């Protein structure tokens, strides 16, 4: 008899609560995310260690293990080659990053074996997204949110951060988690009639998109629209509602542009930044050192590209970007603000190839098998939000946070584990 069978522990309920409050953890900050993640991993292996260790490894599981082993290898190699404090930082960061390997296996097991009920996560994500949206609106009207965070805390005047204080991540949070509210209705609330569902859909769309405009984060708005564009293209059963969605988006955008000059400036600024990046790309082929950059994003992308050239094949190890960057550019950020450039810089070409195989495999078992090959997998609707969120998350032409930080890595590995587990459940059926 395993520990999970002892009723006093009530293992299933404990783990369901911990995983369901992940959206709350993202609001509370990295410390709470880490604490939550460690508890999920520890209790999963405590309650189900025998079952998890006896789980048959899939090709994908082996690939993930290879990536983590390679990450350790890169860190060790760079430890012998570097001098100063870099080797210690790189090795510590790599060891810390191993927690996501255990998190992946724990989550894959819990979802695949129906120990964790995804419905609870969808409910939590919905409630948290509504809360963040309402808090942003409240902050916009009153000048501070319900926790007392003033909009003046924002680095950029006019942007709202809501419950995140000085961090400008409210738009990114809504882009990631608000999506689940729409699927909560379509997948789980089957007793609602069609008219009520449409009213709820439109109400949530207005709430979330308006709040994202107030947050002022341009890339999350684009990714939000991109997600729904992919969904309407791929899901023929809801394609007819696409015109309603885009009309609502256009009307909301127009109204905000008319009554909020800051939002209008954000959009114009984004268009200018995009053109500057496109015009700058040919300069990458130049052998001359570039010291003048049209904007900070180009500088970060360029620094990521040059840091990769410092350690072309195996990279400099996790957390090495800043140290390699300052060899060519004096003032550098902590990461190049693009997943692909960061992986190239810190894991090299070999690491990028391994991760690219991961991306291709996930694309195949979701988009290809579900929408192109039209296998029995096409009836698995619960996997859709995870598949499309992953697709927009790894979209190459966008600015991002660091791939290896707590928040991004937790979200990415949660999405990956859900996709693999749900694809396995489809095979059983």
CSV table of C-alpha atoms in Angstrom, one decimal:
chain,number,residue,atom,x,y,z
A,1,UNK,CA,0.0,0.0,0.0
A,2,UNK,CA,1.4,3.4,-1.0
A,3,UNK,CA,1.3,6.5,1.1
A,4,UNK,CA,-1.3,7.9,-1.2
A,5,UNK,CA,-3.7,5.2,-0.1
A,6,UNK,CA,-3.7,6.4,3.5
A,7,UNK,CA,-6.8,8.6,3.8
A,8,UNK,CA,-5.3,11.1,6.3
A,9,UNK,CA,-3.0,12.4,3.6
A,10,UNK,CA,-5.7,12.7,1.0
A,11,UNK,CA,-2.9,12.9,-1.6
A,12,UNK,CA,-5.2,13.5,-4.6
A,13,UNK,CA,-6.9,16.5,-3.0
A,14,UNK,CA,-3.7,18.1,-1.8
A,15,UNK,CA,-2.0,17.9,-5.2
A,16,UNK,CA,-5.2,19.1,-7.0
A,17,UNK,CA,-5.2,22.2,-4.7
A,18,UNK,CA,-1.5,22.9,-5.2
A,19,UNK,CA,-1.6,22.7,-9.0
A,20,UNK,CA,-4.9,24.6,-9.2
A,21,UNK,CA,-3.4,27.6,-7.4
A,22,UNK,CA,-0.5,27.9,-9.9
A,23,UNK,CA,-2.3,30.9,-11.5
A,24,UNK,CA,-2.4,32.5,-8.0
A,25,UNK,CA,1.3,31.8,-7.5
A,26,UNK,CA,2.1,33.7,-10.7
A,27,UNK,CA,0.4,36.8,-9.2
A,28,UNK,CA,2.1,36.4,-5.9
A,29,UNK,CA,5.6,36.2,-7.5
A,30,UNK,CA,8.6,33.9,-8.1
A,31,UNK,CA,9.1,33.0,-4.4
A,32,UNK,CA,5.6,31.5,-4.2
A,33,UNK,CA,5.9,29.9,-7.7
A,34,UNK,CA,9.0,28.2,-6.6
A,35,UNK,CA,7.5,27.1,-3.3
A,36,UNK,CA,4.4,25.8,-5.0
A,37,UNK,CA,6.5,24.0,-7.7
A,38,UNK,CA,8.7,22.3,-5.0
A,39,UNK,CA,5.7,21.2,-3.0
A,40,UNK,CA,4.1,19.7,-6.2
A,41,UNK,CA,7.2,17.8,-7.1
A,42,UNK,CA,8.0,16.6,-3.5
A,43,UNK,CA,4.5,15.5,-2.7
A,44,UNK,CA,4.0,13.8,-6.1
A,45,UNK,CA,7.1,11.7,-5.6
A,46,UNK,CA,6.3,11.1,-1.9
A,47,UNK,CA,2.8,9.8,-2.7
A,48,UNK,CA,3.4,8.1,-6.0
A,49,UNK,CA,7.2,7.5,-6.2
A,50,UNK,CA,6.8,3.9,-7.1
A,51,UNK,CA,4.3,4.5,-9.9
A,52,UNK,CA,6.3,7.5,-11.3
A,53,UNK,CA,9.6,5.6,-11.4
A,54,UNK,CA,7.9,2.6,-13.1
A,55,UNK,CA,6.4,4.8,-15.8
A,56,UNK,CA,7.6,3.6,-19.2
A,57,UNK,CA,9.7,6.3,-20.8
A,58,UNK,CA,8.5,7.7,-24.1
A,59,UNK,CA,10.7,9.0,-26.9
A,60,UNK,CA,9.9,12.5,-25.8
A,61,UNK,CA,10.7,11.7,-22.1
A,62,UNK,CA,14.1,10.5,-23.2
A,63,UNK,CA,14.6,13.6,-25.3
A,64,UNK,CA,13.8,15.9,-22.3
A,65,UNK,CA,16.3,13.9,-20.1
A,66,UNK,CA,19.0,14.3,-22.8
A,67,UNK,CA,18.4,18.0,-22.9
A,68,UNK,CA,18.9,18.3,-19.1
A,69,UNK,CA,22.0,16.1,-19.2
A,70,UNK,CA,23.4,18.2,-22.0
A,71,UNK,CA,22.7,21.3,-20.0
A,72,UNK,CA,24.7,19.9,-17.1
A,73,UNK,CA,27.5,19.0,-19.5
A,74,UNK,CA,27.6,22.5,-21.0
A,75,UNK,CA,27.8,24.0,-17.5
A,76,UNK,CA,30.6,21.6,-16.4
A,77,UNK,CA,32.6,22.3,-19.6
A,78,UNK,CA,32.3,26.0,-19.1
A,79,UNK,CA,33.2,25.7,-15.4
A,80,UNK,CA,36.6,24.4,-16.4
A,81,UNK,CA,37.1,27.0,-19.1
A,82,UNK,CA,35.9,30.1,-17.3
A,83,UNK,CA,37.6,32.1,-14.5
A,84,UNK,CA,36.1,34.4,-11.9
A,85,UNK,CA,32.5,34.0,-10.6
A,86,UNK,CA,30.8,33.0,-13.8
A,87,UNK,CA,31.4,29.2,-13.4
A,88,UNK,CA,29.8,29.2,-10.0
A,89,UNK,CA,26.7,31.1,-11.2
A,90,UNK,CA,26.3,28.9,-14.2
A,91,UNK,CA,26.6,25.7,-12.3
A,92,UNK,CA,24.2,26.8,-9.6
A,93,UNK,CA,21.7,28.0,-12.1
A,94,UNK,CA,21.9,24.7,-14.0
A,95,UNK,CA,21.5,22.6,-10.8
A,96,UNK,CA,18.5,24.8,-9.9
A,97,UNK,CA,17.0,24.3,-13.4
A,98,UNK,CA,16.8,20.5,-12.8
A,99,UNK,CA,13.7,21.1,-10.7
A,100,UNK,CA,11.8,21.5,-14.0
A,101,UNK,CA,12.7,18.0,-15.1
A,102,UNK,CA,11.1,16.6,-12.0
A,103,UNK,CA,8.2,19.0,-12.4
A,104,UNK,CA,7.6,17.7,-16.0
A,105,UNK,CA,7.5,14.0,-14.9
A,106,UNK,CA,5.3,14.7,-11.9
A,107,UNK,CA,2.8,16.7,-13.9
A,108,UNK,CA,2.8,14.3,-16.9
A,109,UNK,CA,2.0,11.4,-14.5
A,110,UNK,CA,-0.7,13.3,-12.5
A,111,UNK,CA,-2.6,14.4,-15.6
A,112,UNK,CA,-2.2,11.2,-17.6
A,113,UNK,CA,-3.5,9.1,-14.6
A,114,UNK,CA,-6.4,11.4,-13.9
A,115,UNK,CA,-5.0,12.2,-10.5
A,116,UNK,CA,-5.2,15.9,-11.3
A,117,UNK,CA,-8.5,17.2,-12.7
A,118,UNK,CA,-7.7,19.9,-15.2
A,119,UNK,CA,-11.1,21.5,-14.7
A,120,UNK,CA,-9.9,22.9,-11.4
A,121,UNK,CA,-7.0,24.6,-13.1
A,122,UNK,CA,-9.3,26.1,-15.8
A,123,UNK,CA,-11.5,27.5,-13.0
A,124,UNK,CA,-8.6,28.9,-11.1
A,125,UNK,CA,-7.1,30.5,-14.3
A,126,UNK,CA,-10.5,32.0,-15.1
A,127,UNK,CA,-11.1,33.5,-11.7
A,128,UNK,CA,-7.5,34.9,-11.5
A,129,UNK,CA,-7.8,36.4,-15.0
A,130,UNK,CA,-11.0,38.1,-14.1
A,131,UNK,CA,-9.5,39.4,-10.8
A,132,UNK,CA,-6.4,40.8,-12.6
A,133,UNK,CA,-8.6,42.4,-15.3
A,134,UNK,CA,-10.9,44.1,-12.7
A,135,UNK,CA,-7.9,45.2,-10.7
A,136,UNK,CA,-6.4,46.9,-13.8
A,137,UNK,CA,-9.6,48.7,-14.5
A,138,UNK,CA,-9.9,49.8,-10.9
A,139,UNK,CA,-6.3,51.0,-11.0
A,140,UNK,CA,-7.0,52.9,-14.2
A,141,UNK,CA,-10.0,54.7,-12.6
A,142,UNK,CA,-8.7,55.3,-9.1
A,143,UNK,CA,-4.9,55.7,-9.8
A,144,UNK,CA,-4.1,52.7,-7.6
A,145,UNK,CA,-5.2,49.0,-7.4
A,146,UNK,CA,-6.9,47.3,-4.5
A,147,UNK,CA,-3.5,46.5,-2.9
A,148,UNK,CA,-2.5,50.2,-3.0
A,149,UNK,CA,-0.1,49.8,-6.0
A,150,UNK,CA,-0.1,53.2,-7.8
A,151,UNK,CA,-0.1,53.4,-11.6
A,152,UNK,CA,2.8,55.8,-11.1
A,153,UNK,CA,5.0,52.8,-10.0
A,154,UNK,CA,5.1,51.9,-13.6
A,155,UNK,CA,8.4,52.7,-15.4
A,156,UNK,CA,6.4,53.9,-18.4
A,157,UNK,CA,3.7,56.5,-17.6
A,158,UNK,CA,0.2,55.5,-18.5
A,159,UNK,CA,0.7,51.7,-18.2
A,160,UNK,CA,-1.2,49.7,-15.6
A,161,UNK,CA,0.4,46.9,-13.7
A,162,UNK,CA,-2.4,45.9,-11.4
A,163,UNK,CA,-1.5,43.5,-8.7
A,164,UNK,CA,2.0,43.0,-10.1
A,165,UNK,CA,3.3,46.3,-8.6
A,166,UNK,CA,6.4,47.5,-10.5
A,167,UNK,CA,6.5,44.6,-12.8
A,168,UNK,CA,5.0,45.2,-16.3
A,169,UNK,CA,3.6,41.7,-16.8
A,170,UNK,CA,-0.2,42.1,-16.4
A,171,UNK,CA,-0.7,41.8,-20.1
A,172,UNK,CA,1.4,38.7,-20.4
A,173,UNK,CA,-0.4,37.1,-17.5
A,174,UNK,CA,-3.8,37.7,-19.2
A,175,UNK,CA,-2.5,36.5,-22.6
A,176,UNK,CA,-1.5,33.2,-21.0
A,177,UNK,CA,-4.2,32.4,-18.5
A,178,UNK,CA,-7.4,34.2,-19.7
A,179,UNK,CA,-7.5,31.7,-22.6
A,180,UNK,CA,-8.5,28.9,-20.3
A,181,UNK,CA,-11.8,30.7,-19.3
A,182,UNK,CA,-13.2,30.3,-22.9
A,183,UNK,CA,-12.4,26.6,-22.9
A,184,UNK,CA,-13.8,26.2,-19.4
A,185,UNK,CA,-17.2,27.2,-20.9
A,186,UNK,CA,-16.9,25.1,-24.1
A,187,UNK,CA,-15.4,22.0,-22.7
A,188,UNK,CA,-16.8,21.7,-19.1
A,189,UNK,CA,-20.0,23.8,-18.9
A,190,UNK,CA,-21.9,21.8,-21.4
A,191,UNK,CA,-25.3,22.5,-19.8
A,192,UNK,CA,-25.3,26.1,-20.8
A,193,UNK,CA,-27.4,26.9,-23.8
A,194,UNK,CA,-25.8,28.4,-26.9
A,195,UNK,CA,-27.1,31.9,-26.4
A,196,UNK,CA,-25.8,32.1,-22.8
A,197,UNK,CA,-22.4,30.9,-24.0
A,198,UNK,CA,-22.1,33.6,-26.7
A,199,UNK,CA,-23.0,36.3,-24.1
A,200,UNK,CA,-20.4,35.0,-21.7
A,201,UNK,CA,-17.8,34.7,-24.5
A,202,UNK,CA,-18.3,38.3,-25.7
A,203,UNK,CA,-18.3,39.6,-22.1
A,204,UNK,CA,-15.0,37.9,-21.2
A,205,UNK,CA,-13.5,39.0,-24.5
A,206,UNK,CA,-14.4,42.7,-23.8
A,207,UNK,CA,-13.1,42.4,-20.2
A,208,UNK,CA,-9.8,40.7,-21.0
A,209,UNK,CA,-8.9,42.6,-24.2
A,210,UNK,CA,-9.7,46.0,-22.6
A,211,UNK,CA,-7.6,45.1,-19.6
A,212,UNK,CA,-4.7,44.1,-21.8
A,213,UNK,CA,-4.9,47.4,-23.6
A,214,UNK,CA,-4.8,49.2,-20.3
A,215,UNK,CA,-1.8,47.1,-19.3
A,216,UNK,CA,0.0,48.5,-22.3
A,217,UNK,CA,2.1,45.4,-23.1
A,218,UNK,CA,2.1,45.3,-26.9
A,219,UNK,CA,3.4,41.8,-27.5
A,220,UNK,CA,0.8,40.0,-25.3
A,221,UNK,CA,-1.9,41.8,-27.3
A,222,UNK,CA,-0.5,40.5,-30.6
A,223,UNK,CA,-0.1,37.0,-29.2
A,224,UNK,CA,-3.6,37.0,-27.9
A,225,UNK,CA,-4.9,37.9,-31.3
A,226,UNK,CA,-2.6,35.4,-32.9
A,227,UNK,CA,-3.9,32.6,-30.6
A,228,UNK,CA,-7.5,33.3,-31.7
A,229,UNK,CA,-6.5,33.6,-35.3
A,230,UNK,CA,-4.9,30.2,-35.2
A,231,UNK,CA,-7.9,28.8,-33.4
A,232,UNK,CA,-10.4,30.1,-36.0
A,233,UNK,CA,-8.3,28.9,-38.9
A,234,UNK,CA,-7.9,25.4,-37.4
A,235,UNK,CA,-11.2,24.8,-35.8
A,236,UNK,CA,-13.9,24.8,-38.5
A,237,UNK,CA,-16.7,24.3,-35.9
A,238,UNK,CA,-16.1,27.8,-34.5
A,239,UNK,CA,-14.8,29.6,-37.6
A,240,UNK,CA,-18.1,31.3,-38.1
A,241,UNK,CA,-17.6,33.2,-34.8
A,242,UNK,CA,-14.3,34.6,-36.0
A,243,UNK,CA,-15.9,37.7,-37.7
A,244,UNK,CA,-17.6,38.5,-34.4
A,245,UNK,CA,-14.3,38.3,-32.5
A,246,UNK,CA,-12.4,40.5,-34.9
A,247,UNK,CA,-15.1,43.1,-35.1
A,248,UNK,CA,-15.2,43.3,-31.3
A,249,UNK,CA,-11.4,43.6,-31.3
A,250,UNK,CA,-11.4,46.4,-33.9
A,251,UNK,CA,-14.2,48.3,-32.1
A,252,UNK,CA,-12.5,48.1,-28.7
A,253,UNK,CA,-9.1,49.1,-30.1
A,254,UNK,CA,-10.7,52.1,-31.9
A,255,UNK,CA,-12.5,53.3,-28.8
A,256,UNK,CA,-9.3,53.0,-26.7
A,257,UNK,CA,-7.3,54.9,-29.3
A,258,UNK,CA,-9.9,57.7,-29.3
A,259,UNK,CA,-10.0,58.1,-25.5
A,260,UNK,CA,-6.5,57.1,-24.4
A,261,UNK,CA,-3.6,58.8,-26.2
A,262,UNK,CA,-1.1,56.6,-24.4
A,263,UNK,CA,-2.4,53.4,-26.0
A,264,UNK,CA,-2.3,55.1,-29.4
A,265,UNK,CA,1.3,56.0,-28.7
A,266,UNK,CA,2.1,52.4,-27.8
A,267,UNK,CA,0.8,51.1,-31.1
A,268,UNK,CA,2.5,53.7,-33.2
A,269,UNK,CA,5.7,53.0,-31.3
A,270,UNK,CA,5.4,49.3,-31.9
A,271,UNK,CA,5.0,49.9,-35.6
A,272,UNK,CA,8.2,52.0,-35.6
A,273,UNK,CA,10.1,49.5,-33.6
A,274,UNK,CA,9.1,46.7,-36.0
A,275,UNK,CA,10.3,48.7,-39.0
A,276,UNK,CA,13.6,49.5,-37.3
A,277,UNK,CA,14.2,45.8,-36.6
A,278,UNK,CA,13.4,44.9,-40.2
A,279,UNK,CA,15.7,47.6,-41.6
A,280,UNK,CA,18.5,46.5,-39.2
A,281,UNK,CA,18.6,42.8,-40.0
A,282,UNK,CA,21.0,43.2,-43.1
A,283,UNK,CA,23.6,44.7,-40.7
A,284,UNK,CA,24.0,41.3,-39.0
A,285,UNK,CA,25.9,40.1,-42.1
A,286,UNK,CA,28.4,42.9,-41.7
A,287,UNK,CA,31.8,42.0,-40.2
A,288,UNK,CA,32.2,45.4,-38.7
A,289,UNK,CA,31.4,45.9,-35.0
A,290,UNK,CA,28.1,47.7,-34.5
A,291,UNK,CA,27.9,50.2,-31.7
A,292,UNK,CA,24.9,52.3,-32.5
A,293,UNK,CA,21.4,50.8,-32.3
A,294,UNK,CA,18.0,52.4,-33.3
A,295,UNK,CA,16.3,51.0,-30.1
A,296,UNK,CA,17.0,48.8,-27.1
A,297,UNK,CA,15.3,45.7,-28.6
A,298,UNK,CA,17.7,45.6,-31.5
A,299,UNK,CA,20.6,46.0,-29.2
A,300,UNK,CA,19.5,43.1,-27.1
A,301,UNK,CA,18.9,40.9,-30.1
A,302,UNK,CA,22.3,41.8,-31.6
A,303,UNK,CA,24.0,41.1,-28.2
A,304,UNK,CA,22.3,37.7,-28.1
A,305,UNK,CA,23.6,36.9,-31.6
A,306,UNK,CA,27.1,38.0,-30.7
A,307,UNK,CA,27.1,36.1,-27.4
A,308,UNK,CA,26.2,32.9,-29.4
A,309,UNK,CA,29.2,33.4,-31.6
A,310,UNK,CA,31.4,33.4,-28.5
A,311,UNK,CA,30.5,29.7,-27.8
A,312,UNK,CA,29.0,28.6,-31.1
A,313,UNK,CA,28.5,24.8,-30.6
A,314,UNK,CA,27.9,24.3,-26.8
A,315,UNK,CA,27.1,27.8,-25.6
A,316,UNK,CA,28.3,29.4,-22.4
A,317,UNK,CA,26.0,27.7,-20.0
A,318,UNK,CA,22.8,28.9,-18.3
A,319,UNK,CA,23.1,32.4,-16.9
A,320,UNK,CA,26.2,33.1,-19.0
A,321,UNK,CA,24.7,35.6,-21.5
A,322,UNK,CA,25.4,38.8,-19.6
A,323,UNK,CA,29.1,37.8,-19.0
A,324,UNK,CA,29.6,36.9,-22.7
A,325,UNK,CA,27.7,39.9,-23.9
A,326,UNK,CA,29.9,42.5,-22.2
A,327,UNK,CA,32.9,41.2,-24.1
A,328,UNK,CA,31.4,43.0,-27.2
A,329,UNK,CA,28.9,45.4,-25.8
A,330,UNK,CA,29.6,47.3,-22.6
A,331,UNK,CA,26.0,47.6,-21.3
A,332,UNK,CA,24.0,44.4,-21.5
A,333,UNK,CA,20.8,43.1,-20.1
A,334,UNK,CA,20.6,39.8,-18.2
A,335,UNK,CA,19.1,38.0,-21.3
A,336,UNK,CA,18.6,38.8,-25.0
A,337,UNK,CA,14.8,39.0,-24.7
A,338,UNK,CA,14.2,36.2,-27.3
A,339,UNK,CA,14.0,32.5,-26.4
A,340,UNK,CA,15.9,31.3,-29.5
A,341,UNK,CA,18.8,33.7,-29.1
A,342,UNK,CA,19.0,32.9,-25.4
A,343,UNK,CA,19.1,29.1,-26.0
A,344,UNK,CA,21.8,29.7,-28.8
A,345,UNK,CA,23.8,31.9,-26.5
A,346,UNK,CA,23.7,29.7,-23.4
A,347,UNK,CA,23.3,26.1,-24.9
A,348,UNK,CA,24.8,26.7,-28.3
A,349,UNK,CA,23.9,25.2,-31.7
A,350,UNK,CA,23.6,21.7,-30.2
A,351,UNK,CA,21.2,22.8,-27.5
A,352,UNK,CA,19.2,24.7,-30.0
A,353,UNK,CA,18.9,21.6,-32.2
A,354,UNK,CA,17.7,19.5,-29.2
A,355,UNK,CA,15.1,22.1,-28.2
A,356,UNK,CA,14.0,22.5,-31.9
A,357,UNK,CA,13.3,18.8,-32.0
A,358,UNK,CA,11.1,19.2,-28.9
A,359,UNK,CA,9.2,22.0,-30.6
A,360,UNK,CA,8.8,20.0,-33.8
A,361,UNK,CA,7.6,16.9,-31.9
A,362,UNK,CA,5.0,18.9,-29.9
A,363,UNK,CA,3.9,20.6,-33.1
A,364,UNK,CA,3.4,17.2,-34.8
A,365,UNK,CA,1.4,15.5,-32.1
A,366,UNK,CA,-0.9,18.5,-31.7
A,367,UNK,CA,-1.3,20.6,-34.9
A,368,UNK,CA,-0.4,18.0,-37.4
A,369,UNK,CA,-2.1,14.9,-35.9
A,370,UNK,CA,-5.2,16.8,-34.8
A,371,UNK,CA,-5.8,19.2,-37.7
A,372,UNK,CA,-3.9,17.9,-40.7
A,373,UNK,CA,-3.9,14.1,-40.5
A,374,UNK,CA,-7.3,14.2,-38.8
A,375,UNK,CA,-6.6,11.1,-36.6
A,376,UNK,CA,-8.9,10.1,-33.7
A,377,UNK,CA,-6.9,12.8,-31.9
A,378,UNK,CA,-9.0,15.4,-33.5
A,379,UNK,CA,-11.7,14.9,-30.9
A,380,UNK,CA,-9.4,15.8,-28.1
A,381,UNK,CA,-10.6,19.4,-27.5
A,382,UNK,CA,-9.1,19.8,-24.0
A,383,UNK,CA,-5.6,19.8,-25.5
A,384,UNK,CA,-6.4,22.7,-27.9
A,385,UNK,CA,-5.6,25.6,-25.5
A,386,UNK,CA,-2.3,24.0,-24.4
A,387,UNK,CA,-1.3,23.3,-28.0
A,388,UNK,CA,-2.0,26.8,-29.3
A,389,UNK,CA,-0.6,28.5,-26.2
A,390,UNK,CA,2.6,26.6,-26.8
A,391,UNK,CA,2.6,27.6,-30.4
A,392,UNK,CA,2.4,31.3,-29.6
A,393,UNK,CA,4.8,30.9,-26.7
A,394,UNK,CA,7.6,29.7,-29.0
A,395,UNK,CA,6.8,32.0,-31.8
A,396,UNK,CA,10.3,33.0,-32.9
A,397,UNK,CA,9.8,36.6,-33.9
A,398,UNK,CA,8.9,38.2,-30.6
A,399,UNK,CA,10.5,39.7,-27.6
A,400,UNK,CA,10.3,37.5,-24.5
A,401,UNK,CA,11.5,37.1,-20.9
A,402,UNK,CA,14.2,34.7,-20.1
A,403,UNK,CA,13.6,31.1,-21.1
A,404,UNK,CA,15.2,29.8,-17.9
A,405,UNK,CA,13.6,32.0,-15.3
A,406,UNK,CA,11.1,30.6,-12.8
A,407,UNK,CA,7.9,32.0,-14.2
A,408,UNK,CA,8.5,31.3,-17.9
A,409,UNK,CA,10.0,27.8,-17.3
A,410,UNK,CA,7.2,26.8,-15.0
A,411,UNK,CA,4.6,27.9,-17.5
A,412,UNK,CA,6.4,26.2,-20.4
A,413,UNK,CA,7.0,22.9,-18.7
A,414,UNK,CA,3.4,22.8,-17.4
A,415,UNK,CA,2.2,23.3,-21.0
A,416,UNK,CA,4.6,20.6,-22.3
A,417,UNK,CA,3.6,18.1,-19.6
A,418,UNK,CA,-0.1,18.7,-20.3
A,419,UNK,CA,0.3,18.2,-24.0
A,420,UNK,CA,2.2,14.9,-23.6
A,421,UNK,CA,-0.2,13.6,-21.0
A,422,UNK,CA,-3.3,14.5,-22.9
A,423,UNK,CA,-1.9,13.1,-26.1
A,424,UNK,CA,-1.3,9.8,-24.3
A,425,UNK,CA,-4.9,9.8,-22.9
A,426,UNK,CA,-6.1,10.2,-26.5
A,427,UNK,CA,-4.2,7.1,-27.5
A,428,UNK,CA,-5.8,5.1,-24.8
A,429,UNK,CA,-9.2,6.0,-26.1
